[in-house]
PDB file of C-alpha atoms in Angstrom:
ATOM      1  CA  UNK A  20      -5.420  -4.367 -17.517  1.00 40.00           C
ATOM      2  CA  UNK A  21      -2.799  -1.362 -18.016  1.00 42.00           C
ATOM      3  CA  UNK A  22      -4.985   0.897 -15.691  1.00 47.00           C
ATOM      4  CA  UNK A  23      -4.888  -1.336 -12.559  1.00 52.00           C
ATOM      5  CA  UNK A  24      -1.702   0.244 -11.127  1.00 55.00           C
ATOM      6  CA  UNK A  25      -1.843  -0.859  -7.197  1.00 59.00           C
ATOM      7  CA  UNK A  26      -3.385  -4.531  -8.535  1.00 54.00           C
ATOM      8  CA  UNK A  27      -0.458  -4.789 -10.780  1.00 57.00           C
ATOM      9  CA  UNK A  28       1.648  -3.614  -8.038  1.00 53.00           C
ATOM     10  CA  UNK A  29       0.553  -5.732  -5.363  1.00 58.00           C
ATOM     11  CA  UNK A  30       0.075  -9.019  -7.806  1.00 53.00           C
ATOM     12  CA  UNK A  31       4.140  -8.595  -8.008  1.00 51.00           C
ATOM     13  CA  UNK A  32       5.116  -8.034  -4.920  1.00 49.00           C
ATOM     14  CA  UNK A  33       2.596 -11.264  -4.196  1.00 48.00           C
ATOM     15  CA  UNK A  34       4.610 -13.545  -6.155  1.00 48.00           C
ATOM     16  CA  UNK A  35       3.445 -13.113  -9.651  1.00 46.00           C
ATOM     17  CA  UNK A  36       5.899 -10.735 -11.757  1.00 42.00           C
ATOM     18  CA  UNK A  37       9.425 -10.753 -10.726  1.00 39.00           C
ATOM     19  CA  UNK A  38      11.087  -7.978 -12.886  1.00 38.00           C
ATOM     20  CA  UNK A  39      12.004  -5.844 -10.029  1.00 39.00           C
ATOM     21  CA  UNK A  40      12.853  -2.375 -12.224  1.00 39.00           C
ATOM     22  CA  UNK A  41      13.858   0.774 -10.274  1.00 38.00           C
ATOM     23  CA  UNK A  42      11.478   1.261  -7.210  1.00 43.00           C
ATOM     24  CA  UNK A  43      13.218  -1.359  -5.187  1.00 50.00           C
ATOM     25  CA  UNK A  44      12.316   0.543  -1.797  1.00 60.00           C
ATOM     26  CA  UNK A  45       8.836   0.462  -2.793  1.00 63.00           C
ATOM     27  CA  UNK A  46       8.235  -2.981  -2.845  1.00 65.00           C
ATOM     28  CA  UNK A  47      10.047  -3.653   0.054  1.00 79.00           C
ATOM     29  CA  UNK A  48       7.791  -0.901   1.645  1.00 87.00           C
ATOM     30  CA  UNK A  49       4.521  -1.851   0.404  1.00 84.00           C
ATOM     31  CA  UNK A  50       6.030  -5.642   1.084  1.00 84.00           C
ATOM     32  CA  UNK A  51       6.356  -5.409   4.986  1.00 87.00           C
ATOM     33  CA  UNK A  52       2.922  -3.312   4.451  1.00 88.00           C
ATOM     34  CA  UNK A  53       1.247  -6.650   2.915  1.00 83.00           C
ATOM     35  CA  UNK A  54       2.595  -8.724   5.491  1.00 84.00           C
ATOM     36  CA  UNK A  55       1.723  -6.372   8.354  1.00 86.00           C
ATOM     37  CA  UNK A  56      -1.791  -6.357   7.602  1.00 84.00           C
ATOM     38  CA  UNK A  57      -1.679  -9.812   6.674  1.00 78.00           C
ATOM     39  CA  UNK A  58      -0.971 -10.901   9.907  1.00 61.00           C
ATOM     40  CA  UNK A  59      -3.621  -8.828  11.844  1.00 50.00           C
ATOM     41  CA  UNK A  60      -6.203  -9.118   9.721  1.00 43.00           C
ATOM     42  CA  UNK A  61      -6.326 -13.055  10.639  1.00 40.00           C
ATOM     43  CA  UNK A  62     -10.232 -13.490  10.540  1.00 40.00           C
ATOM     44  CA  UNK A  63      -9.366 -17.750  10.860  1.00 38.00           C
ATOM     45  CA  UNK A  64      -9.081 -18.530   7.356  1.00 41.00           C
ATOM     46  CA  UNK A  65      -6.111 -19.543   5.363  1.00 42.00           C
ATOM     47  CA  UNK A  66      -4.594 -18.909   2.466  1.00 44.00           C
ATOM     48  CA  UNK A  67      -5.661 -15.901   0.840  1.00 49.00           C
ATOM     49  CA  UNK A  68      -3.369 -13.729   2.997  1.00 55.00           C
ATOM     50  CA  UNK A  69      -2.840 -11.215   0.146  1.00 59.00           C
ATOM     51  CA  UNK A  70      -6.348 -10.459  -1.263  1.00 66.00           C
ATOM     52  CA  UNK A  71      -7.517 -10.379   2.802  1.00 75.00           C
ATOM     53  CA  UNK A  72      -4.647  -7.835   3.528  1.00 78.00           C
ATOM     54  CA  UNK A  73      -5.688  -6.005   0.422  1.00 79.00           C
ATOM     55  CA  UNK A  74      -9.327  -5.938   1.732  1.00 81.00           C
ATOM     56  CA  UNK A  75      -7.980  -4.870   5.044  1.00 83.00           C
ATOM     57  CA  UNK A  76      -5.963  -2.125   3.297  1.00 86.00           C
ATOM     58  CA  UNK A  77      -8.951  -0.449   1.650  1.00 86.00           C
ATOM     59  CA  UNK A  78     -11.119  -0.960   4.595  1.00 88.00           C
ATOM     60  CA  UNK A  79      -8.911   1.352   6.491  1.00 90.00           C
ATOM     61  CA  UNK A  80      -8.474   3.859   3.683  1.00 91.00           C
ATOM     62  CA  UNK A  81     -11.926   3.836   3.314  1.00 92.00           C
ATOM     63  CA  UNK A  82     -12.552   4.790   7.045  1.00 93.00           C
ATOM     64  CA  UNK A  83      -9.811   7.179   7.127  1.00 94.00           C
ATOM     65  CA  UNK A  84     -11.717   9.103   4.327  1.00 95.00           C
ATOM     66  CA  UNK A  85      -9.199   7.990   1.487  1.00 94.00           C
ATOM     67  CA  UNK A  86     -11.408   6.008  -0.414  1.00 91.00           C
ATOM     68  CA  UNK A  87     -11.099   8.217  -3.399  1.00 92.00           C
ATOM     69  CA  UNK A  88      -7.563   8.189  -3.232  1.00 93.00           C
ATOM     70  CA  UNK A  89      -7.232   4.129  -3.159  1.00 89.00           C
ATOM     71  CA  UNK A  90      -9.823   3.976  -6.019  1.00 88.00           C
ATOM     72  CA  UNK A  91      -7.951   5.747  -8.073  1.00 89.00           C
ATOM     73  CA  UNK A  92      -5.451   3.790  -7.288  1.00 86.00           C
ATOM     74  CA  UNK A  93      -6.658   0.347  -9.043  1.00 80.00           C
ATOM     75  CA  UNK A  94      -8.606   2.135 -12.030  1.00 77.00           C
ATOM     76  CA  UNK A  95      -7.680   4.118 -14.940  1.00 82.00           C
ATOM     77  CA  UNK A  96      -6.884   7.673 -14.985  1.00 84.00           C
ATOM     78  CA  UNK A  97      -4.606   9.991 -12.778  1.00 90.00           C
ATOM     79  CA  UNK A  98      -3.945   8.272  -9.454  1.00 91.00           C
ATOM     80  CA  UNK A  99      -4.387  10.328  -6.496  1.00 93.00           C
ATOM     81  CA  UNK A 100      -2.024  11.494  -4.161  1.00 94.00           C
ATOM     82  CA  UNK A 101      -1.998  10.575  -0.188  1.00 95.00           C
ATOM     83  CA  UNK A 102       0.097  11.982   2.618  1.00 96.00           C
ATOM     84  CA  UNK A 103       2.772  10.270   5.141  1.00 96.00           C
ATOM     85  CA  UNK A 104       0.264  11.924   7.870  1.00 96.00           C
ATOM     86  CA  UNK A 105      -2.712  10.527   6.057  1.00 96.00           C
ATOM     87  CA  UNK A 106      -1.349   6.893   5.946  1.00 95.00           C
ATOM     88  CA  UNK A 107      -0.057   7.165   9.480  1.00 95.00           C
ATOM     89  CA  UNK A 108      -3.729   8.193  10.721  1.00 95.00           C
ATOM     90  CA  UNK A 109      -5.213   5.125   8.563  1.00 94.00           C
ATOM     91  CA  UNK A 110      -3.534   2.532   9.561  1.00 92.00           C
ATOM     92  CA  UNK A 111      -3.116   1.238  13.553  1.00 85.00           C
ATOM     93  CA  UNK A 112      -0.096   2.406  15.034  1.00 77.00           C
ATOM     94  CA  UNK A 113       0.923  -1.564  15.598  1.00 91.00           C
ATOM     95  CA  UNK A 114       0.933  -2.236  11.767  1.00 92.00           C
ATOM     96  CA  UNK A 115       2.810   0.791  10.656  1.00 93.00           C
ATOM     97  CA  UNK A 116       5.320   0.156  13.676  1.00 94.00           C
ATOM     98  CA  UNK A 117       5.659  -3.181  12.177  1.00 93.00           C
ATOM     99  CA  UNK A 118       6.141  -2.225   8.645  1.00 93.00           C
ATOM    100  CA  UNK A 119       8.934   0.289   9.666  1.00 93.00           C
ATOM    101  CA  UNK A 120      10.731  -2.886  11.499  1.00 92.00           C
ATOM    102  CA  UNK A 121      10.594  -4.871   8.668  1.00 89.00           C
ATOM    103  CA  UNK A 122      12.038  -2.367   6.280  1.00 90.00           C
ATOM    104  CA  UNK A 123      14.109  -0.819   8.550  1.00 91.00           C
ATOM    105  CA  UNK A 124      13.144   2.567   8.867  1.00 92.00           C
ATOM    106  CA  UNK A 125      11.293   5.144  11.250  1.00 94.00           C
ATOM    107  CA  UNK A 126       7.635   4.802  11.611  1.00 94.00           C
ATOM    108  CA  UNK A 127       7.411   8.084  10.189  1.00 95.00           C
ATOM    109  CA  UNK A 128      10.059   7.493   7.519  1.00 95.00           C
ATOM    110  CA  UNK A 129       7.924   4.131   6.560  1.00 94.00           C
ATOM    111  CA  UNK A 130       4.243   6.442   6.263  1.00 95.00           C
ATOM    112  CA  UNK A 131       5.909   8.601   3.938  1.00 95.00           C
ATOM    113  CA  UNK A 132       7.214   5.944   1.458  1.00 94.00           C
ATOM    114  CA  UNK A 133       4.226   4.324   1.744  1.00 93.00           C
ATOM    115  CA  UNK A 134       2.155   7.482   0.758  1.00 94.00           C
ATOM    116  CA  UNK A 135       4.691   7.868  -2.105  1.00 93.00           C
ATOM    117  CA  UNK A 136       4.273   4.198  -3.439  1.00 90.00           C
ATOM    118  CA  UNK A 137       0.784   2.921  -3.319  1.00 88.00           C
ATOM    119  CA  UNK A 138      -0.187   6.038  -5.934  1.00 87.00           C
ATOM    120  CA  UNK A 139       2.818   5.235  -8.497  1.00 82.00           C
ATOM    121  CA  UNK A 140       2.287   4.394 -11.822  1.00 66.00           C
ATOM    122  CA  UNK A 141       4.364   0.501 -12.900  1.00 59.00           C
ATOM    123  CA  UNK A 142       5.137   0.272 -16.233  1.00 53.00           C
ATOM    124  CA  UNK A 143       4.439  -3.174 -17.259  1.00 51.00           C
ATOM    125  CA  UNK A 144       5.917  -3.485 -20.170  1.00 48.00           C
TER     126      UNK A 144
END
């Protein structure tokens, strides 16, 4: 279970570890990312918002060409790096405009951080 990074990552930010440790902008970050795509990926059902924003997540990755990249993310091994300019061309321009309202930073500014989280390695000890 060590190796899944972004699962680990995301299952925290969901609600299930609350030890916040020193990436504080990330998970606010990748937080307003959750509930961005949350929110527009509303295919009628309830519930599940997180694992249908995940879904939605890697769908877009995956048609931006980053699929390797977000793989890497949730196995073991080196995690892959991804670029503010690579996020920003994966995701709709509504959803990153949201996620930079909600953390309160430049559309660009939010891209970058986001390129810069979803790769990092959580301890979880």
């Amino acid at each position: 279970m060590a190796g899944n990074d972004l699962g680990s990552l995301l299952d925290s930010l969901l609600g299930g570890g609350g030890q916040g440790g020193g990436s504080g902008n990330a998970g606010n970050i990748l937080g307003a990312l959750l509930g961005a795509l949350g929110g527009s990926t509303s295919a009628g059902g309830g519930g599940g918002g997180g694992a249908n924003a995940l879904e939605g997540l890697i769908g877009m990755l995956a048609k931006s060409g980053l699929l390797d990249q977000a793989q890497s993310w949730v196995g073991t091994g080196e995690n892959k790096p991804v670029s503010g300019a690579q996020i920003a061309q994966a995701l709709p321009d509504g959803t990153l405009q949201k996620v930079a309202q909600d953390a309160g930073v430049s559309t660009e500014q939010a891209a970058d951080d986001i390129a810069r989280s979803l790769p990092e390695k959580r301890s979880t000890s």
